[in-house]
GROMACS .gro file of N, CA and C in nm:
model
  396
    1MET      N    1  -0.041   2.659   2.179
    1MET     CA    2   0.111   2.552   2.115
    1MET      C    3  -0.016   2.432   2.114
    2PHE      N    4  -0.045   2.378   2.237
    2PHE     CA    5  -0.098   2.293   2.230
    2PHE      C    6  -0.261   2.274   2.145
    3LYS      N    7  -0.283   2.399   2.093
    3LYS     CA    8  -0.406   2.413   2.082
    3LYS      C    9  -0.399   2.367   1.928
    4LYS      N   10  -0.275   2.421   1.826
    4LYS     CA   11  -0.259   2.375   1.740
    4LYS      C   12  -0.229   2.215   1.671
    5MET      N   13  -0.241   2.254   1.789
    5MET     CA   14  -0.148   2.084   1.823
    5MET      C   15  -0.235   1.910   1.801
    6LEU      N   16  -0.376   2.037   1.865
    6LEU     CA   17  -0.463   1.939   1.928
    6LEU      C   18  -0.584   1.936   1.768
    7ILE      N   19  -0.542   2.065   1.652
    7ILE     CA   20  -0.585   2.070   1.543
    7ILE      C   21  -0.583   1.970   1.399
    8ALA      N   22  -0.418   2.017   1.365
    8ALA     CA   23  -0.348   1.956   1.351
    8ALA      C   24  -0.407   1.829   1.404
    9ALA      N   25  -0.341   1.764   1.476
    9ALA     CA   26  -0.455   1.614   1.500
    9ALA      C   27  -0.518   1.605   1.433
   10ALA      N   28  -0.629   1.617   1.447
   10ALA     CA   29  -0.758   1.626   1.427
   10ALA      C   30  -0.791   1.664   1.257
   11VAL      N   31  -0.743   1.652   1.193
   11VAL     CA   32  -0.627   1.816   1.087
   11VAL      C   33  -0.631   1.578   0.994
   12LEU      N   34  -0.545   1.562   1.082
   12LEU     CA   35  -0.570   1.437   1.004
   12LEU      C   36  -0.488   1.289   1.022
   13ALA      N   37  -0.629   1.361   1.103
   13ALA     CA   38  -0.670   1.176   1.129
   13ALA      C   39  -0.796   1.143   1.022
   14SER      N   40  -0.869   1.327   1.020
   14SER     CA   41  -0.975   1.326   0.941
   14SER      C   42  -0.910   1.264   0.835
   15ALA      N   43  -0.813   1.342   0.813
   15ALA     CA   44  -0.824   1.326   0.654
   15ALA      C   45  -0.724   1.131   0.570
   16VAL      N   46  -0.670   1.126   0.678
   16VAL     CA   47  -0.731   0.947   0.695
   16VAL      C   48  -0.766   0.857   0.763
   17VAL      N   49  -0.923   0.897   0.736
   17VAL     CA   50  -0.994   0.897   0.817
   17VAL      C   51  -1.055   0.821   0.579
   18PHE      N   52  -1.082   0.908   0.584
   18PHE     CA   53  -1.115   0.984   0.469
   18PHE      C   54  -1.042   0.927   0.339
   19THR      N   55  -0.923   0.838   0.383
   19THR     CA   56  -0.840   0.904   0.228
   19THR      C   57  -0.856   0.691   0.200
   20ALA      N   58  -0.827   0.654   0.070
   20ALA     CA   59  -0.764   0.475   0.121
   20ALA      C   60  -0.670   0.495   0.095
   21CYS      N   61  -0.581   0.391   0.191
   21CYS     CA   62  -0.499   0.382   0.255
   21CYS      C   63  -0.429   0.254   0.262
   22SER      N   64  -0.476   0.219   0.121
   22SER     CA   65  -0.448   0.070  -0.022
   22SER      C   66  -0.479   0.062  -0.112
   23SER      N   67  -0.405   0.072  -0.244
   23SER     CA   68  -0.452   0.051  -0.391
   23SER      C   69  -0.384  -0.091  -0.397
   24ILE      N   70  -0.496  -0.118  -0.559
   24ILE     CA   71  -0.332  -0.151  -0.567
   24ILE      C   72  -0.368  -0.116  -0.810
   25GLN      N   73  -0.226  -0.063  -0.820
   25GLN     CA   74  -0.301   0.001  -1.024
   25GLN      C   75  -0.248  -0.106  -1.104
   26VAL      N   76  -0.334  -0.039  -1.209
   26VAL     CA   77  -0.310  -0.148  -1.265
   26VAL      C   78  -0.301  -0.090  -1.426
   27ALA      N   79  -0.236  -0.144  -1.535
   27ALA     CA   80  -0.150  -0.090  -1.612
   27ALA      C   81  -0.187  -0.182  -1.719
   28THR      N   82  -0.205  -0.105  -1.850
   28THR     CA   83  -0.240  -0.237  -1.937
   28THR      C   84  -0.228  -0.220  -2.011
   29THR      N   85  -0.139  -0.066  -2.095
   29THR     CA   86  -0.137  -0.042  -2.244
   29THR      C   87   0.023  -0.095  -2.252
   30LEU      N   88   0.054  -0.183  -2.307
   30LEU     CA   89   0.175  -0.183  -2.353
   30LEU      C   90   0.239  -0.208  -2.500
   31ASN      N   91   0.164  -0.106  -2.566
   31ASN     CA   92   0.266  -0.106  -2.662
   31ASN      C   93   0.321  -0.172  -2.730
   32ASN      N   94   0.215  -0.303  -2.710
   32ASN     CA   95   0.246  -0.451  -2.770
   32ASN      C   96   0.400  -0.474  -2.760
   33GLU      N   97   0.484  -0.451  -2.655
   33GLU     CA   98   0.568  -0.484  -2.601
   33GLU      C   99   0.536  -0.597  -2.469
   34LYS      N  100   0.645  -0.714  -2.510
   34LYS     CA  101   0.600  -0.778  -2.357
   34LYS      C  102   0.724  -0.775  -2.267
   35ILE      N  103   0.686  -0.808  -2.164
   35ILE     CA  104   0.705  -0.687  -2.027
   35ILE      C  105   0.804  -0.844  -1.916
   36THR      N  106   0.790  -1.006  -2.015
   36THR     CA  107   0.900  -1.113  -2.012
   36THR      C  108   0.968  -1.204  -2.130
   37SER      N  109   1.063  -1.248  -2.096
   37SER     CA  110   1.162  -1.287  -2.136
   37SER      C  111   1.101  -1.467  -2.222
   38SER      N  112   1.030  -1.470  -2.155
   38SER     CA  113   0.921  -1.570  -2.203
   38SER      C  114   0.829  -1.575  -2.385
   39GLU      N  115   0.905  -1.662  -2.424
   39GLU     CA  116   0.890  -1.572  -2.588
   39GLU      C  117   0.681  -1.672  -2.615
   40SER      N  118   0.658  -1.750  -2.489
   40SER     CA  119   0.538  -1.842  -2.504
   40SER      C  120   0.393  -1.731  -2.446
   41ALA      N  121   0.509  -1.633  -2.355
   41ALA     CA  122   0.394  -1.593  -2.244
   41ALA      C  123   0.308  -1.451  -2.307
   42THR      N  124   0.208  -1.509  -2.231
   42THR     CA  125   0.161  -1.333  -2.333
   42THR      C  126   0.122  -1.269  -2.139
   43SER      N  127   0.155  -1.120  -2.201
   43SER     CA  128   0.262  -1.031  -2.133
   43SER      C  129   0.042  -0.960  -2.080
   44LEU      N  130   0.005  -0.944  -1.963
   44LEU     CA  131  -0.128  -0.850  -1.930
   44LEU      C  132  -0.126  -0.751  -1.939
   45ALA      N  133  -0.075  -0.695  -1.779
   45ALA     CA  134  -0.029  -0.553  -1.736
   45ALA      C  135   0.090  -0.598  -1.669
   46HIS      N  136   0.091  -0.492  -1.559
   46HIS     CA  137   0.268  -0.413  -1.501
   46HIS      C  138   0.105  -0.400  -1.374
   47LEU      N  139   0.181  -0.435  -1.232
   47LEU     CA  140   0.081  -0.392  -1.168
   47LEU      C  141   0.131  -0.379  -1.038
   48ASN      N  142   0.088  -0.287  -0.934
   48ASN     CA  143   0.175  -0.186  -0.873
   48ASN      C  144   0.121  -0.174  -0.723
   49ALA      N  145   0.081  -0.316  -0.609
   49ALA     CA  146  -0.008  -0.267  -0.464
   49ALA      C  147   0.084  -0.182  -0.411
   50ASP      N  148   0.058  -0.148  -0.337
   50ASP     CA  149   0.052  -0.064  -0.192
   50ASP      C  150  -0.051  -0.015  -0.088
   51ILE      N  151  -0.003  -0.040   0.012
   51ILE     CA  152  -0.102  -0.030   0.162
   51ILE      C  153   0.055   0.093   0.253
   52TRP      N  154  -0.059   0.164   0.316
   52TRP     CA  155   0.010   0.242   0.432
   52TRP      C  156  -0.053   0.274   0.546
   53GLY      N  157   0.100   0.344   0.639
   53GLY     CA  158  -0.044   0.364   0.800
   53GLY      C  159   0.009   0.411   0.872
   54ILE      N  160  -0.009   0.489   0.986
   54ILE     CA  161  -0.074   0.607   1.074
   54ILE      C  162  -0.014   0.485   1.217
   55TYR      N  163   0.155   0.523   1.237
   55TYR     CA  164   0.104   0.456   1.355
   55TYR      C  165   0.123   0.455   1.557
   56LEU      N  166   0.101   0.490   1.576
   56LEU     CA  167   0.141   0.534   1.727
   56LEU      C  168   0.288   0.426   1.798
   57PHE      N  169   0.484   0.542   1.775
   57PHE     CA  170   0.479   0.379   1.773
   57PHE      C  171   0.503   0.266   1.727
   58ASN      N  172   0.561   0.185   1.760
   58ASN     CA  173   0.489  -0.013   1.721
   58ASN      C  174   0.318  -0.045   1.651
   59LEU      N  175   0.263   0.061   1.789
   59LEU     CA  176   0.147   0.018   1.707
   59LEU      C  177   0.032   0.134   1.576
   60PRO      N  178  -0.031   0.039   1.569
   60PRO     CA  179  -0.136   0.050   1.464
   60PRO      C  180  -0.211   0.149   1.444
   61LEU      N  181  -0.209   0.249   1.439
   61LEU     CA  182  -0.355   0.336   1.423
   61LEU      C  183  -0.465   0.321   1.312
   62PHE      N  184  -0.446   0.364   1.190
   62PHE     CA  185  -0.533   0.375   1.134
   62PHE      C  186  -0.315   0.276   0.957
   63THR      N  187  -0.478   0.182   0.935
   63THR     CA  188  -0.370   0.080   0.776
   63THR      C  189  -0.463   0.084   0.736
   64GLY      N  190  -0.464  -0.038   0.610
   64GLY     CA  191  -0.486  -0.033   0.471
   64GLY      C  192  -0.526  -0.186   0.451
   65SER      N  193  -0.616  -0.200   0.451
   65SER     CA  194  -0.693  -0.272   0.484
   65SER      C  195  -0.661  -0.382   0.369
   66SER      N  196  -0.574  -0.521   0.357
   66SER     CA  197  -0.488  -0.559   0.255
   66SER      C  198  -0.618  -0.692   0.222
   67LYS      N  199  -0.764  -0.669   0.222
   67LYS     CA  200  -0.876  -0.794   0.134
   67LYS      C  201  -0.944  -0.675   0.067
   68GLN      N  202  -0.973  -0.575   0.148
   68GLN     CA  203  -1.058  -0.481   0.062
   68GLN      C  204  -0.920  -0.285   0.045
   69PRO      N  205  -0.889  -0.332  -0.061
   69PRO     CA  206  -0.773  -0.249  -0.119
   69PRO      C  207  -0.902  -0.158  -0.155
   70GLY      N  208  -0.801   0.028  -0.156
   70GLY     CA  209  -0.909   0.101  -0.107
   70GLY      C  210  -0.988   0.151   0.054
   71ARG      N  211  -0.988   0.091   0.129
   71ARG     CA  212  -1.022   0.077   0.255
   71ARG      C  213  -0.903   0.114   0.328
   72CYS      N  214  -0.987   0.130   0.479
   72CYS     CA  215  -0.872   0.173   0.583
   72CYS      C  216  -0.944   0.071   0.673
   73ALA      N  217  -0.788  -0.044   0.757
   73ALA     CA  218  -0.827  -0.098   0.854
   73ALA      C  219  -0.801   0.008   1.035
   74ILE      N  220  -0.901   0.007   1.062
   74ILE     CA  221  -0.819   0.072   1.191
   74ILE      C  222  -0.782  -0.048   1.350
   75PHE      N  223  -0.669  -0.013   1.424
   75PHE     CA  224  -0.552  -0.093   1.397
   75PHE      C  225  -0.514  -0.261   1.431
   76THR      N  226  -0.501  -0.270   1.345
   76THR     CA  227  -0.505  -0.388   1.267
   76THR      C  228  -0.370  -0.384   1.178
   77ASP      N  229  -0.238  -0.462   1.197
   77ASP     CA  230  -0.073  -0.385   1.129
   77ASP      C  231  -0.159  -0.524   1.005
   78THR      N  232  -0.188  -0.398   0.914
   78THR     CA  233  -0.117  -0.444   0.797
   78THR      C  234  -0.050  -0.437   0.683
   79VAL      N  235   0.035  -0.349   0.785
   79VAL     CA  236   0.137  -0.323   0.649
   79VAL      C  237   0.269  -0.382   0.690
   80GLN      N  238   0.206  -0.489   0.599
   80GLN     CA  239   0.301  -0.640   0.624
   80GLN      C  240   0.320  -0.644   0.385
   81LEU      N  241   0.476  -0.713   0.423
   81LEU     CA  242   0.446  -0.790   0.326
   81LEU      C  243   0.438  -0.857   0.177
   82ASP      N  244   0.439  -0.942   0.326
   82ASP     CA  245   0.310  -1.067   0.320
   82ASP      C  246   0.144  -1.074   0.263
   83ASN      N  247   0.103  -0.870   0.336
   83ASN     CA  248  -0.019  -0.901   0.305
   83ASN      C  249  -0.050  -0.864   0.179
   84ALA      N  250   0.105  -0.720   0.080
   84ALA     CA  251   0.101  -0.690   0.003
   84ALA      C  252   0.099  -0.794  -0.090
   85VAL      N  253   0.162  -0.937  -0.090
   85VAL     CA  254   0.233  -0.967  -0.233
   85VAL      C  255   0.063  -1.050  -0.231
   86SER      N  256   0.044  -1.103  -0.140
   86SER     CA  257  -0.188  -1.134  -0.065
   86SER      C  258  -0.240  -1.052  -0.183
   87MET      N  259  -0.274  -0.902  -0.245
   87MET     CA  260  -0.325  -0.823  -0.300
   87MET      C  261  -0.256  -0.843  -0.426
   88LEU      N  262  -0.182  -0.806  -0.439
   88LEU     CA  263  -0.139  -0.809  -0.593
   88LEU      C  264  -0.147  -0.931  -0.693
   89THR      N  265  -0.150  -1.082  -0.635
   89THR     CA  266  -0.117  -1.126  -0.668
   89THR      C  267  -0.253  -1.274  -0.705
   90LYS      N  268  -0.351  -1.151  -0.622
   90LYS     CA  269  -0.477  -1.187  -0.622
   90LYS      C  270  -0.487  -1.118  -0.703
   91LYS      N  271  -0.512  -1.014  -0.781
   91LYS     CA  272  -0.495  -0.924  -0.843
   91LYS      C  273  -0.509  -0.974  -0.954
   92ALA      N  274  -0.419  -1.011  -0.975
   92ALA     CA  275  -0.342  -1.127  -1.126
   92ALA      C  276  -0.475  -1.177  -1.156
   93ASN      N  277  -0.460  -1.298  -1.015
   93ASN     CA  278  -0.519  -1.416  -1.037
   93ASN      C  279  -0.653  -1.398  -1.079
   94VAL      N  280  -0.795  -1.324  -1.050
   94VAL     CA  281  -0.891  -1.299  -0.980
   94VAL      C  282  -0.932  -1.153  -1.165
   95ASP      N  283  -0.908  -1.068  -1.140
   95ASP     CA  284  -0.881  -0.976  -1.226
   95ASP      C  285  -0.853  -1.019  -1.408
   96LEU      N  286  -0.746  -1.025  -1.386
   96LEU     CA  287  -0.627  -1.067  -1.515
   96LEU      C  288  -0.710  -1.200  -1.501
   97GLU      N  289  -0.644  -1.294  -1.499
   97GLU     CA  290  -0.665  -1.428  -1.592
   97GLU      C  291  -0.528  -1.472  -1.530
   98ALA      N  292  -0.423  -1.404  -1.472
   98ALA     CA  293  -0.279  -1.453  -1.467
   98ALA      C  294  -0.285  -1.611  -1.466
   99THR      N  295  -0.072  -1.675  -1.498
   99THR     CA  296  -0.141  -1.740  -1.445
   99THR      C  297   0.026  -1.723  -1.420
  100ALA      N  298   0.088  -1.591  -1.386
  100ALA     CA  299   0.167  -1.610  -1.315
  100ALA      C  300   0.254  -1.449  -1.304
  101VAL      N  301   0.284  -1.476  -1.187
  101VAL     CA  302   0.309  -1.264  -1.183
  101VAL      C  303   0.474  -1.301  -1.171
  102THR      N  304   0.578  -1.219  -1.274
  102THR     CA  305   0.730  -1.252  -1.267
  102THR      C  306   0.733  -1.144  -1.265
  103ASP      N  307   0.869  -1.094  -1.194
  103ASP     CA  308   0.970  -0.977  -1.139
  103ASP      C  309   0.899  -0.870  -1.105
  104ILE      N  310   0.874  -0.947  -0.960
  104ILE     CA  311   0.841  -0.856  -0.851
  104ILE      C  312   0.938  -0.851  -0.764
  105THR      N  313   0.911  -0.730  -0.754
  105THR     CA  314   0.955  -0.621  -0.615
  105THR      C  315   0.925  -0.561  -0.593
  106SER      N  316   1.008  -0.525  -0.420
  106SER     CA  317   0.901  -0.467  -0.314
  106SER      C  318   0.977  -0.352  -0.250
  107ARG      N  319   0.918  -0.265  -0.174
  107ARG     CA  320   0.997  -0.172  -0.112
  107ARG      C  321   0.885  -0.138   0.009
  108ARG      N  322   0.977  -0.100   0.084
  108ARG     CA  323   0.897  -0.050   0.249
  108ARG      C  324   0.979   0.082   0.256
  109ASN      N  325   0.950   0.174   0.344
  109ASN     CA  326   0.867   0.263   0.452
  109ASN      C  327   0.851   0.317   0.623
  110SER      N  328   1.021   0.395   0.699
  110SER     CA  329   0.973   0.432   0.786
  110SER      C  330   0.946   0.532   0.827
  111ILE      N  331   0.831   0.689   0.823
  111ILE     CA  332   0.904   0.725   0.800
  111ILE      C  333   0.840   0.789   1.006
  112TRP      N  334   0.924   0.902   1.007
  112TRP     CA  335   0.850   0.938   1.238
  112TRP      C  336   0.833   1.101   1.083
  113LEU      N  337   0.759   1.096   1.177
  113LEU     CA  338   0.619   1.201   1.185
  113LEU      C  339   0.673   1.329   1.308
  114PRO      N  340   0.752   1.403   1.207
  114PRO     CA  341   0.809   1.486   1.394
  114PRO      C  342   0.713   1.540   1.426
  115ILE      N  343   0.657   1.627   1.353
  115ILE     CA  344   0.519   1.713   1.411
  115ILE      C  345   0.423   1.657   1.521
  116PHE      N  346   0.434   1.545   1.469
  116PHE     CA  347   0.303   1.474   1.595
  116PHE      C  348   0.475   1.385   1.687
  117PHE      N  349   0.545   1.413   1.697
  117PHE     CA  350   0.650   1.308   1.789
  117PHE      C  351   0.677   1.167   1.773
  118VAL      N  352   0.528   1.098   1.831
  118VAL     CA  353   0.537   1.010   1.887
  118VAL      C  354   0.455   0.837   1.736
  119LEU      N  355   0.453   0.974   1.541
  119LEU     CA  356   0.380   0.890   1.542
  119LEU      C  357   0.469   0.891   1.386
  120TRP      N  358   0.458   0.811   1.361
  120TRP     CA  359   0.563   0.675   1.248
  120TRP      C  360   0.447   0.616   1.085
  121TYR      N  361   0.496   0.701   0.989
  121TYR     CA  362   0.410   0.635   0.881
  121TYR      C  363   0.519   0.526   0.831
  122ASN      N  364   0.454   0.428   0.824
  122ASN     CA  365   0.483   0.310   0.738
  122ASN      C  366   0.446   0.244   0.648
  123GLU      N  367   0.559   0.187   0.499
  123GLU     CA  368   0.432   0.175   0.400
  123GLU      C  369   0.501   0.101   0.337
  124VAL      N  370   0.470  -0.027   0.297
  124VAL     CA  371   0.498  -0.221   0.196
  124VAL      C  372   0.434  -0.143   0.059
  125GLN      N  373   0.502  -0.171  -0.033
  125GLN     CA  374   0.459  -0.158  -0.241
  125GLN      C  375   0.529  -0.236  -0.307
  126VAL      N  376   0.487  -0.305  -0.386
  126VAL     CA  377   0.525  -0.457  -0.369
  126VAL      C  378   0.460  -0.342  -0.593
  127SER      N  379   0.528  -0.464  -0.673
  127SER     CA  380   0.508  -0.418  -0.762
  127SER      C  381   0.591  -0.604  -0.894
  128GLY      N  382   0.498  -0.603  -0.997
  128GLY     CA  383   0.507  -0.784  -1.100
  128GLY      C  384   0.439  -0.751  -1.222
  129ASN      N  385   0.544  -0.777  -1.266
  129ASN     CA  386   0.477  -0.807  -1.436
  129ASN      C  387   0.350  -0.912  -1.431
  130ALA      N  388   0.201  -0.919  -1.487
  130ALA     CA  389   0.111  -1.045  -1.526
  130ALA      C  390   0.129  -1.047  -1.599
  131ILE      N  391   0.176  -1.224  -1.588
  131ILE     CA  392   0.120  -1.365  -1.733
  131ILE      C  393   0.023  -1.358  -1.723
  132ARG      N  394   0.019  -1.468  -1.920
  132ARG     CA  395  -0.029  -1.589  -1.930
  132ARG      C  396   0.023  -1.609  -2.002
   0.00000   0.00000   0.00000
């Protein structure tokens, strides 16, 4: 039994190391629809930022890098709402040259991983509309 749990833990650790723990997705196909109620604003895109991580109780093991989306950070607690909003607004400002991000919503999840007894999966997602 212990050998199976050790193998499962090694597989999980390998999967986490080789996957992106943070990401930003940009939807720019708006079909000429406005995503804001302002008549003078230009709708650019809808953005979704996601950061997740694996924790040993409250101690972070692997988390998503908020400074470099698509990369993982080790032993750093980056699964925070402030980090996700920063990632989202930076993407809107730098890449899309947006002057505002409207309708920001967030969601936070924390799930116990019962197969590993002491590990938790934490996630924060933020989405909003980039306008100019």
